[in-house]
CSV table of C-alpha atoms and ligand atoms in Angstrom, one decimal:
chain,number,residue,atom,x,y,z
F,157,MET,CA,-87.9,136.9,-90.6
F,158,ASN,CA,-87.1,136.2,-94.2
F,159,THR,CA,-85.5,132.8,-94.9
F,160,THR,CA,-84.2,130.8,-97.8
F,161,GLN,CA,-84.6,127.0,-98.1
F,162,VAL,CA,-81.4,125.1,-98.7
F,163,LYS,CA,-80.6,121.5,-99.3
F,164,ALA,CA,-78.9,119.6,-96.4
F,165,PHE,CA,-78.2,116.1,-95.1
F,166,GLY,CA,-79.6,115.1,-91.8
F,167,THR,CA,-81.4,112.4,-89.8
F,168,GLU,CA,-84.9,112.3,-88.2
F,169,SER,CA,-83.9,109.9,-85.4
F,170,ALA,CA,-81.0,108.2,-83.6
F,171,GLU,CA,-81.7,105.0,-85.5
F,172,ALA,CA,-82.3,106.4,-89.0
F,173,ASP,CA,-79.6,106.9,-91.7
F,174,LEU,CA,-78.8,110.5,-92.8
F,175,LYS,CA,-80.7,111.5,-96.0
F,176,GLU,CA,-81.5,114.7,-97.9
F,177,VAL,CA,-83.6,117.2,-96.0
F,178,ASN,CA,-84.5,120.8,-96.6
F,179,ILE,CA,-83.7,123.5,-94.0
F,180,ASN,CA,-84.1,127.2,-93.7
F,181,ARG,CA,-81.3,129.7,-93.4
F,182,ARG,CA,-82.1,133.3,-92.4
F,183,GLU,CA,-81.5,136.2,-94.8
F,184,VAL,CA,-78.4,138.0,-93.7
F,185,LEU,CA,-78.9,140.5,-90.9
F,186,ALA,CA,-76.6,143.6,-90.5
F,187,LYS,CA,-73.7,141.6,-89.0
F,188,ASP,CA,-74.2,138.4,-90.8
F,189,ILE,CA,-72.3,136.5,-93.4
F,190,GLU,CA,-73.7,133.9,-95.8
F,191,ILE,CA,-71.2,131.3,-96.8
F,192,GLU,CA,-71.6,128.9,-99.7
F,193,ILE,CA,-70.1,125.7,-98.2
F,194,LEU,CA,-67.4,124.0,-100.3
F,195,TYR,CA,-66.2,121.4,-97.8
F,196,CYS,CA,-67.2,120.1,-94.4
F,197,GLY,CA,-65.2,117.7,-92.3
F,198,VAL,CA,-66.8,114.8,-90.5
F,199,CYS,CA,-66.1,114.8,-86.8
F,200,HIS,CA,-66.8,111.9,-84.4
F,201,SER,CA,-69.1,114.4,-82.6
F,202,ASP,CA,-71.3,114.5,-85.7
F,203,LEU,CA,-71.9,110.8,-85.3
F,204,HIS,CA,-72.4,111.1,-81.5
F,205,THR,CA,-75.0,113.8,-82.2
F,206,ALA,CA,-76.8,112.0,-85.1
F,207,ARG,CA,-77.1,108.9,-82.9
F,208,ASN,CA,-77.9,110.7,-79.7
F,209,ASP,CA,-75.0,109.1,-77.9
F,210,TRP,CA,-74.9,112.1,-75.4
F,211,GLY,CA,-78.7,112.5,-75.1
F,212,GLY,CA,-80.3,115.8,-76.0
F,213,THR,CA,-80.1,115.6,-79.8
F,214,MET,CA,-82.9,117.6,-81.4
F,215,TYR,CA,-84.2,116.2,-84.7
F,216,PRO,CA,-84.0,116.6,-87.6
F,217,ALA,CA,-80.3,116.8,-86.8
F,218,VAL,CA,-78.0,118.2,-89.5
F,219,PRO,CA,-74.3,117.8,-88.3
F,220,GLY,CA,-71.1,119.4,-89.5
F,221,HIS,CA,-68.9,121.9,-87.7
F,222,GLU,CA,-65.7,121.9,-89.8
F,223,ILE,CA,-67.0,124.3,-92.5
F,224,VAL,CA,-65.1,126.1,-95.2
F,225,GLY,CA,-66.5,128.0,-98.1
F,226,ARG,CA,-66.8,131.2,-100.0
F,227,ILE,CA,-68.8,134.2,-98.8
F,228,SER,CA,-71.8,134.8,-101.0
F,229,LYS,CA,-73.5,137.6,-99.1
F,230,ILE,CA,-72.8,140.0,-96.3
F,231,GLY,CA,-74.9,142.3,-94.1
F,232,SER,CA,-74.7,146.1,-94.2
F,233,ASP,CA,-72.6,146.4,-91.1
F,234,VAL,CA,-70.0,143.6,-91.8
F,235,THR,CA,-66.5,145.0,-91.7
F,236,LYS,CA,-64.1,142.0,-91.5
F,237,PHE,CA,-65.1,140.2,-94.7
F,238,LYS,CA,-66.2,140.8,-98.3
F,239,VAL,CA,-68.2,138.8,-100.8
F,240,GLY,CA,-65.9,136.3,-102.5
F,241,ASP,CA,-63.6,135.8,-99.6
F,242,LEU,CA,-62.9,132.3,-98.3
F,243,ALA,CA,-64.1,131.7,-94.8
F,244,GLY,CA,-64.4,129.1,-92.1
F,245,VAL,CA,-66.9,128.2,-89.4
F,246,GLY,CA,-66.2,125.8,-86.5
F,247,CYS,CA,-68.2,124.5,-83.6
F,248,LEU,CA,-69.6,127.9,-82.3
F,249,VAL,CA,-71.9,130.3,-84.1
F,250,ASP,CA,-72.9,132.5,-81.2
F,251,SER,CA,-72.4,133.3,-77.5
F,252,CYS,CA,-73.6,136.0,-75.1
F,253,GLN,CA,-70.4,138.1,-75.7
F,254,THR,CA,-70.9,139.8,-72.3
F,255,CYS,CA,-69.9,137.3,-69.6
F,256,ASP,CA,-66.4,136.9,-68.2
F,257,SER,CA,-65.6,133.9,-70.4
F,258,CYS,CA,-66.7,135.7,-73.6
F,259,LYS,CA,-64.8,138.8,-72.7
F,260,ASN,CA,-61.7,136.7,-72.2
F,261,ASP,CA,-62.0,135.1,-75.7
F,262,LEU,CA,-63.3,131.8,-74.2
F,263,GLU,CA,-66.7,131.8,-75.9
F,264,GLN,CA,-66.8,128.0,-75.6
F,265,TYR,CA,-67.2,128.4,-71.8
F,266,CYS,CA,-69.8,131.2,-72.1
F,267,SER,CA,-71.7,131.2,-68.8
F,268,ASN,CA,-75.0,132.1,-70.5
F,269,GLY,CA,-74.7,129.2,-73.0
F,270,TRP,CA,-72.8,129.3,-76.3
F,271,VAL,CA,-74.7,128.3,-79.5
F,272,GLY,CA,-73.3,125.2,-81.2
F,273,THR,CA,-73.2,125.2,-85.0
F,274,TYR,CA,-75.6,122.3,-84.8
F,275,ASN,CA,-78.0,121.2,-82.1
F,276,GLY,CA,-77.8,124.7,-80.5
F,277,GLN,CA,-80.7,127.1,-79.8
F,278,ASP,CA,-81.3,129.2,-82.9
F,279,LYS,CA,-81.9,132.7,-81.4
F,280,HIS,CA,-83.1,134.0,-84.8
F,281,LEU,CA,-85.4,131.4,-86.2
F,282,GLY,CA,-86.3,129.5,-83.0
F,283,GLY,CA,-85.8,125.8,-82.9
F,284,HIS,CA,-82.3,124.4,-83.2
F,285,THR,CA,-79.3,125.2,-85.4
F,286,PHE,CA,-78.3,123.1,-88.4
F,287,GLY,CA,-74.7,122.4,-89.2
F,288,GLY,CA,-72.4,122.3,-92.3
F,289,TYR,CA,-73.8,119.2,-94.1
F,290,SER,CA,-75.7,121.8,-96.2
F,291,GLU,CA,-75.3,124.2,-99.1
F,292,LYS,CA,-75.1,127.4,-97.1
F,293,VAL,CA,-74.8,128.7,-93.6
F,294,VAL,CA,-75.5,132.2,-92.2
F,295,VAL,CA,-73.3,133.3,-89.2
F,296,ASP,CA,-72.5,136.5,-87.3
F,297,GLU,CA,-69.2,137.8,-88.6
F,298,ASN,CA,-67.7,137.6,-85.0
F,299,PHE,CA,-67.9,133.8,-85.3
F,300,VAL,CA,-66.5,133.5,-88.8
F,301,LEU,CA,-62.8,132.7,-89.3
F,302,LYS,CA,-60.3,133.8,-92.0
F,303,VAL,CA,-58.9,130.8,-93.8
F,304,PRO,CA,-55.2,130.7,-94.9
F,305,THR,CA,-55.2,130.9,-98.7
F,306,ASN,CA,-51.9,129.0,-99.2
F,307,LEU,CA,-53.3,125.6,-98.0
F,308,ASP,CA,-55.5,123.0,-99.7
F,309,LEU,CA,-59.0,124.2,-98.8
F,310,ALA,CA,-60.6,120.7,-98.3
F,311,ALA,CA,-57.8,119.8,-95.9
F,312,VAL,CA,-58.2,123.0,-93.9
F,313,ALA,CA,-61.8,122.1,-93.0
F,314,PRO,CA,-60.9,119.7,-90.1
F,315,LEU,CA,-58.7,122.4,-88.5
F,316,LEU,CA,-62.0,124.1,-87.5
F,317,CYS,CA,-62.7,121.4,-84.9
F,318,ALA,CA,-60.0,118.7,-84.8
F,319,GLY,CA,-57.3,121.4,-85.1
F,320,ILE,CA,-58.6,123.8,-82.5
F,321,THR,CA,-59.6,121.1,-80.0
F,322,THR,CA,-56.1,119.9,-79.8
F,323,TRP,CA,-54.4,123.3,-80.2
F,324,SER,CA,-56.3,124.8,-77.2
F,325,PRO,CA,-54.8,122.4,-74.6
F,326,LEU,CA,-51.4,122.6,-76.2
F,327,ARG,CA,-51.5,126.3,-75.8
F,328,HIS,CA,-53.2,126.4,-72.4
F,329,TRP,CA,-50.5,124.0,-70.9
F,330,LYS,CA,-47.8,126.1,-72.6
F,331,VAL,CA,-46.3,123.3,-74.8
F,332,GLY,CA,-43.1,124.4,-76.6
F,333,LYS,CA,-39.6,123.3,-77.2
F,334,GLY,CA,-38.6,120.5,-74.9
F,335,SER,CA,-42.1,119.7,-73.7
F,336,LYS,CA,-42.9,116.0,-73.6
F,337,VAL,CA,-46.4,115.5,-75.0
F,338,ALA,CA,-48.3,112.3,-75.6
F,339,VAL,CA,-51.5,111.8,-77.6
F,340,VAL,CA,-54.0,108.9,-77.0
F,341,GLY,CA,-55.7,107.6,-80.1
F,342,LEU,CA,-54.8,108.3,-83.7
F,343,GLY,CA,-58.0,109.5,-85.4
F,344,GLY,CA,-59.1,112.9,-86.5
F,345,LEU,CA,-58.2,114.8,-83.3
F,346,GLY,CA,-55.1,112.6,-82.6
F,347,HIS,CA,-53.4,113.2,-85.9
F,348,MET,CA,-53.9,117.0,-85.6
F,349,ALA,CA,-52.5,116.8,-82.1
F,350,LEU,CA,-49.3,115.0,-83.4
F,351,LYS,CA,-48.8,117.6,-86.1
F,352,LEU,CA,-49.4,120.7,-83.9
F,353,ALA,CA,-47.4,119.5,-80.9
F,354,ASN,CA,-44.5,118.6,-83.2
F,355,ALA,CA,-44.7,122.1,-84.9
F,356,LEU,CA,-44.6,123.7,-81.4
F,357,GLY,CA,-41.3,122.0,-80.8
F,358,ALA,CA,-42.4,119.2,-78.4
F,359,GLU,CA,-41.1,115.7,-78.2
F,360,VAL,CA,-44.2,113.8,-79.2
F,361,THR,CA,-45.4,110.2,-78.5
F,362,LEU,CA,-48.5,108.5,-79.7
F,363,PHE,CA,-50.4,105.9,-77.6
F,364,SER,CA,-52.4,103.7,-79.9
F,365,ARG,CA,-54.1,100.3,-79.9
F,366,THR,CA,-53.2,99.8,-83.5
F,367,PRO,CA,-49.7,98.7,-84.5
F,368,ASP,CA,-50.6,99.3,-88.2
F,369,LYS,CA,-50.6,103.0,-87.5
F,370,ILE,CA,-46.9,103.2,-86.2
F,371,GLN,CA,-45.4,104.4,-89.5
F,372,ASP,CA,-48.2,106.9,-90.2
F,373,ALA,CA,-47.8,108.3,-86.7
F,374,LYS,CA,-44.1,108.9,-87.3
F,375,ASP,CA,-44.9,110.5,-90.7
F,376,LEU,CA,-47.4,112.8,-88.9
F,377,GLY,CA,-44.9,114.0,-86.3
F,378,ALA,CA,-44.7,111.4,-83.5
F,379,HIS,CA,-41.1,110.7,-82.4
F,380,ASN,CA,-42.2,107.6,-80.5
F,381,VAL,CA,-45.2,105.2,-80.5
F,382,VAL,CA,-46.4,103.2,-77.5
F,383,ILE,CA,-48.8,100.4,-78.2
F,384,SER,CA,-51.2,100.8,-75.3
F,385,THR,CA,-52.2,97.1,-75.1
F,386,ASP,CA,-48.6,96.1,-74.6
F,387,GLN,CA,-47.9,96.1,-70.8
F,388,ASP,CA,-44.1,96.2,-71.3
F,389,GLN,CA,-44.3,99.2,-73.5
F,390,MET,CA,-46.6,100.9,-71.1
F,391,LYS,CA,-44.3,100.2,-68.2
F,392,ALA,CA,-41.3,101.6,-70.1
F,393,ALA,CA,-43.2,104.9,-70.5
F,394,THR,CA,-43.6,105.4,-66.8
F,395,GLY,CA,-43.1,109.0,-65.6
F,396,LYS,CA,-42.4,110.4,-69.1
F,397,PHE,CA,-44.9,113.0,-70.1
F,398,ASP,CA,-45.7,116.6,-69.1
F,399,LEU,CA,-49.0,116.6,-71.0
F,400,ILE,CA,-51.2,113.8,-72.4
F,401,ILE,CA,-54.1,114.6,-74.7
F,402,ASP,CA,-56.6,111.8,-74.6
F,403,THR,CA,-58.9,111.7,-77.7
F,404,VAL,CA,-60.5,108.3,-77.2
F,405,PRO,CA,-64.2,108.6,-78.0
F,406,SER,CA,-65.6,106.0,-75.6
F,407,ILE,CA,-65.3,104.9,-72.0
F,408,HIS,CA,-61.8,103.6,-71.1
F,409,ASP,CA,-59.4,103.1,-68.2
F,410,ILE,CA,-57.2,106.3,-67.9
F,411,ASN,CA,-55.2,105.0,-64.9
F,412,PRO,CA,-52.5,103.4,-67.0
F,413,TYR,CA,-51.9,106.7,-68.7
F,414,ILE,CA,-51.6,108.6,-65.3
F,415,ASN,CA,-48.6,106.4,-64.6
F,416,THR,CA,-46.9,107.7,-67.7
F,417,LEU,CA,-47.2,111.4,-66.5
F,418,ASN,CA,-44.1,113.0,-65.0
F,419,TYR,CA,-44.6,114.8,-61.6
F,420,SER,CA,-46.9,117.9,-62.1
F,421,GLY,CA,-48.0,116.4,-65.4
F,422,THR,CA,-51.6,116.7,-66.7
F,423,LEU,CA,-53.8,114.3,-68.6
F,424,VAL,CA,-56.4,116.3,-70.5
F,425,LEU,CA,-59.5,114.5,-71.7
F,426,VAL,CA,-61.0,115.8,-74.9
F,427,GLY,CA,-62.6,112.7,-76.3
F,428,TYR,CA,-64.9,110.9,-73.9
F,429,LEU,CA,-67.8,112.7,-72.1
F,430,GLY,CA,-69.2,111.0,-69.1
F,431,PRO,CA,-68.3,109.1,-65.9
F,432,LEU,CA,-65.1,107.2,-65.8
F,433,ASP,CA,-65.1,103.4,-65.3
F,434,PRO,CA,-62.9,102.1,-63.6
F,435,PHE,CA,-62.6,104.9,-61.1
F,436,LEU,CA,-59.7,107.2,-61.2
F,437,ASN,CA,-57.1,106.2,-58.5
F,438,THR,CA,-55.9,109.4,-56.8
F,439,VAL,CA,-52.8,107.9,-55.2
F,440,PRO,CA,-50.4,108.4,-58.1
F,441,MET,CA,-52.0,111.9,-58.6
F,442,ILE,CA,-51.4,113.0,-55.0
F,443,MET,CA,-47.9,111.4,-54.9
F,444,GLY,CA,-46.9,113.2,-58.1
F,445,ARG,CA,-49.1,116.3,-58.0
F,446,LYS,CA,-50.6,115.1,-61.3
F,447,SER,CA,-53.8,116.5,-62.8
F,448,VAL,CA,-56.7,115.2,-64.9
F,449,ALA,CA,-58.4,117.9,-66.8
F,450,GLY,CA,-60.9,118.4,-69.7
F,451,SER,CA,-60.9,120.9,-72.5
F,452,LEU,CA,-63.6,122.0,-75.0
F,453,ILE,CA,-62.8,123.1,-78.5
F,454,GLY,CA,-61.4,126.7,-78.4
F,455,GLY,CA,-62.4,130.3,-78.5
F,456,ILE,CA,-62.7,132.3,-81.8
F,457,ALA,CA,-59.5,134.3,-81.3
F,458,GLU,CA,-57.6,131.1,-80.5
F,459,THR,CA,-59.1,129.4,-83.5
F,460,GLN,CA,-57.8,132.2,-85.7
F,461,GLU,CA,-54.4,131.9,-84.0
F,462,MET,CA,-54.3,128.2,-84.9
F,463,LEU,CA,-55.4,128.8,-88.5
F,464,ASP,CA,-52.7,131.4,-88.9
F,465,PHE,CA,-50.1,129.1,-87.4
F,466,CYS,CA,-51.2,126.3,-89.8
F,467,GLY,CA,-50.9,128.7,-92.7
F,468,GLU,CA,-47.3,129.7,-91.6
F,469,HIS,CA,-46.3,126.1,-91.0
F,470,ASN,CA,-48.1,124.5,-93.9
F,471,ILE,CA,-50.2,122.3,-91.6
F,472,VAL,CA,-53.4,120.7,-92.9
F,473,SER,CA,-55.3,117.5,-92.0
F,474,GLU,CA,-54.8,114.2,-93.8
F,475,ILE,CA,-58.1,113.7,-95.5
F,476,GLU,CA,-60.2,111.3,-97.6
F,477,ILE,CA,-62.8,113.2,-99.7
F,478,ILE,CA,-66.3,111.7,-99.7
F,479,ARG,CA,-69.5,112.5,-101.4
F,480,MET,CA,-72.4,113.6,-99.2
F,481,HIS,CA,-74.4,110.5,-100.1
F,482,ASN,CA,-71.7,108.3,-98.7
F,483,ILE,CA,-72.0,109.7,-95.2
F,484,ASN,CA,-73.7,106.7,-93.6
F,485,GLU,CA,-71.0,104.3,-94.7
F,486,SER,CA,-68.4,106.8,-93.6
F,487,TYR,CA,-69.8,106.8,-90.1
F,488,GLU,CA,-69.6,103.0,-90.0
F,489,ARG,CA,-65.9,103.2,-91.1
F,490,MET,CA,-65.2,105.9,-88.5
F,491,LEU,CA,-66.6,103.5,-85.8
F,492,LYS,CA,-64.0,100.9,-86.9
F,493,SER,CA,-61.2,103.6,-86.9
F,494,ASP,CA,-61.0,103.0,-90.6
F,495,VAL,CA,-60.2,106.6,-91.7
F,496,LYS,CA,-56.9,108.2,-92.5
F,497,TYR,CA,-57.4,110.5,-90.8
F,498,ARG,CA,-60.5,112.7,-91.5
F,499,PHE,CA,-63.4,112.4,-93.9
F,500,VAL,CA,-64.2,115.6,-95.7
F,501,ILE,CA,-67.4,116.0,-97.7
F,502,ASP,CA,-67.2,117.7,-101.1
F,503,MET,CA,-70.3,119.7,-100.8
F,504,GLU,CA,-70.6,120.0,-104.6
F,505,SER,CA,-71.9,116.4,-104.3
F,506,LEU,CA,-75.0,117.7,-102.5
F,507,LYS,CA,-76.1,119.6,-105.6
F,508,SER,CA,-76.2,116.5,-107.9
S,197,NAP,P1,-61.9,109.3,-84.4
S,197,NAP,O1,-61.4,109.9,-85.6
S,197,NAP,O2,-62.9,108.2,-84.4
S,197,NAP,O3,-60.6,108.9,-83.5
S,197,NAP,C1,-60.7,108.3,-82.3
S,197,NAP,C2,-59.4,107.4,-82.1
S,197,NAP,O4,-59.5,106.9,-80.7
S,197,NAP,C3,-59.4,106.2,-83.0
S,197,NAP,O5,-58.8,106.4,-84.2
S,197,NAP,C4,-58.6,105.2,-82.1
S,197,NAP,O6,-57.2,105.3,-82.3
S,197,NAP,C5,-59.0,105.5,-80.7
S,197,NAP,N1,-60.0,104.7,-80.2
S,197,NAP,C6,-61.3,104.5,-80.7
S,197,NAP,N2,-62.0,103.7,-79.9
S,197,NAP,C7,-61.2,103.4,-78.8
S,197,NAP,C8,-61.4,102.6,-77.7
S,197,NAP,N3,-62.5,101.9,-77.4
S,197,NAP,N4,-60.3,102.5,-76.8
S,197,NAP,C9,-59.2,103.1,-77.1
S,197,NAP,N5,-59.0,103.9,-78.2
S,197,NAP,C10,-60.0,104.0,-79.0
S,197,NAP,O7,-62.6,110.5,-83.5
S,197,NAP,P2,-62.3,112.0,-83.4
S,197,NAP,O8,-63.1,112.8,-84.4
S,197,NAP,O9,-60.8,112.2,-83.3
S,197,NAP,O10,-63.0,112.4,-82.0
S,197,NAP,C11,-62.6,111.8,-80.8
S,197,NAP,C12,-63.5,112.2,-79.7
S,197,NAP,O11,-63.4,113.6,-79.4
S,197,NAP,C13,-65.0,112.0,-80.0
S,197,NAP,O12,-65.6,111.5,-78.9
S,197,NAP,C14,-65.5,113.4,-80.3
S,197,NAP,O13,-66.9,113.6,-80.0
S,197,NAP,C15,-64.6,114.2,-79.3
S,197,NAP,N6,-64.5,115.6,-79.6
S,197,NAP,C16,-64.3,116.4,-78.5
S,197,NAP,C17,-64.2,117.8,-78.7
S,197,NAP,C18,-64.0,118.7,-77.5
S,197,NAP,O14,-64.1,119.9,-77.7
S,197,NAP,N7,-63.5,118.2,-76.4
S,197,NAP,C19,-64.1,118.3,-80.0
S,197,NAP,C20,-64.2,117.4,-81.1
S,197,NAP,C21,-64.4,116.1,-80.8
S,197,NAP,P3,-56.2,104.1,-82.2
S,197,NAP,O15,-56.6,103.2,-83.3
S,197,NAP,O16,-54.9,104.8,-82.5
S,197,NAP,O17,-56.2,103.5,-80.9
S,198,ZN,ZN1,-65.9,118.2,-83.8
């Protein structure tokens, strides 16, 4: 298969810094779209993958799944886009498209294995997929999103992961006017959850460890903030919420949050992947018919729905633009929760 070499930023091992690498992109096939990447958001999952926090990272690893750019080439059978259009790519670039999940617009739960934008199995070139920290990407048009043109493009990029990952549970659990929603952690995902839940009409609360973020949380759409390390504030929140979206990226005790669910309430984990410690106490769950659930990104149709909603409601991410070469220090800052509230790479900086 014909390929083009493009510049990218990636890492050769879990311990190494990211640096410039060359990768190959396939020439467009009939249904493919080539996108010149203008901006790429920096998700905590990029860091988890680069450093092999979850195991299974294939190297060289080129992260990035919050991609926006301009279409530079299309294949002969592409119908939904034309050259020059703005476009977005999120966490998925392929799936079987035939299983029950795919047929129900839930490609992220494809039973034959969806293909991640990075660290997935590249069906065309062999090896693994490379993400958006690169000049260009080639993706099947069914996995390309239309980007609202009335919004700041750089600030749209994080919607492709942080936006959809919080939108999907808000929609699945039917959040609307009068719903009482809480969000744990004010980072990339958390700040989008506040904005989206507020725009859906919910009464929104943030749980945070960080008192310095109280004013920001209110500006972002929280009606209330509970400092999660303050026992009195936690107690005062007992029984309050219908839905809690927990975005914390590392192992933590979820039991105190279960106490703040109303009867029939659900805590949905989107941040931490792995066994819980301490154990989950089922007593308050049984006594109050409460649920603990998980949720993975969102399907393509749902991602388009979220982007259109953001276009209509003027919702974008709060971003700090960085140069590609500053990615390693940005990862260190992300680990210290020192980002308000998403880094976005200006991909022009990769050219210089
Ligand atoms: P982030 O920007 O680093 O934000 C995480 C926030 O969690 C922090 O700002 C902090 O908020 C809080 N936090 C951090 N460490 C904590 C700790 N030890 N205990 C309690 N709270 C802590 O990360 P992100 O990009 O939003 O991603 C969050 C997680 O979601 C990552 O693990 C990422 O891999 C995962 N993710 C999952 C999906 C999915 O499909 N399920 C999609 C994308 C990302 P406060 O200062 O307010 O406490
Ligand atoms: Zn992500």
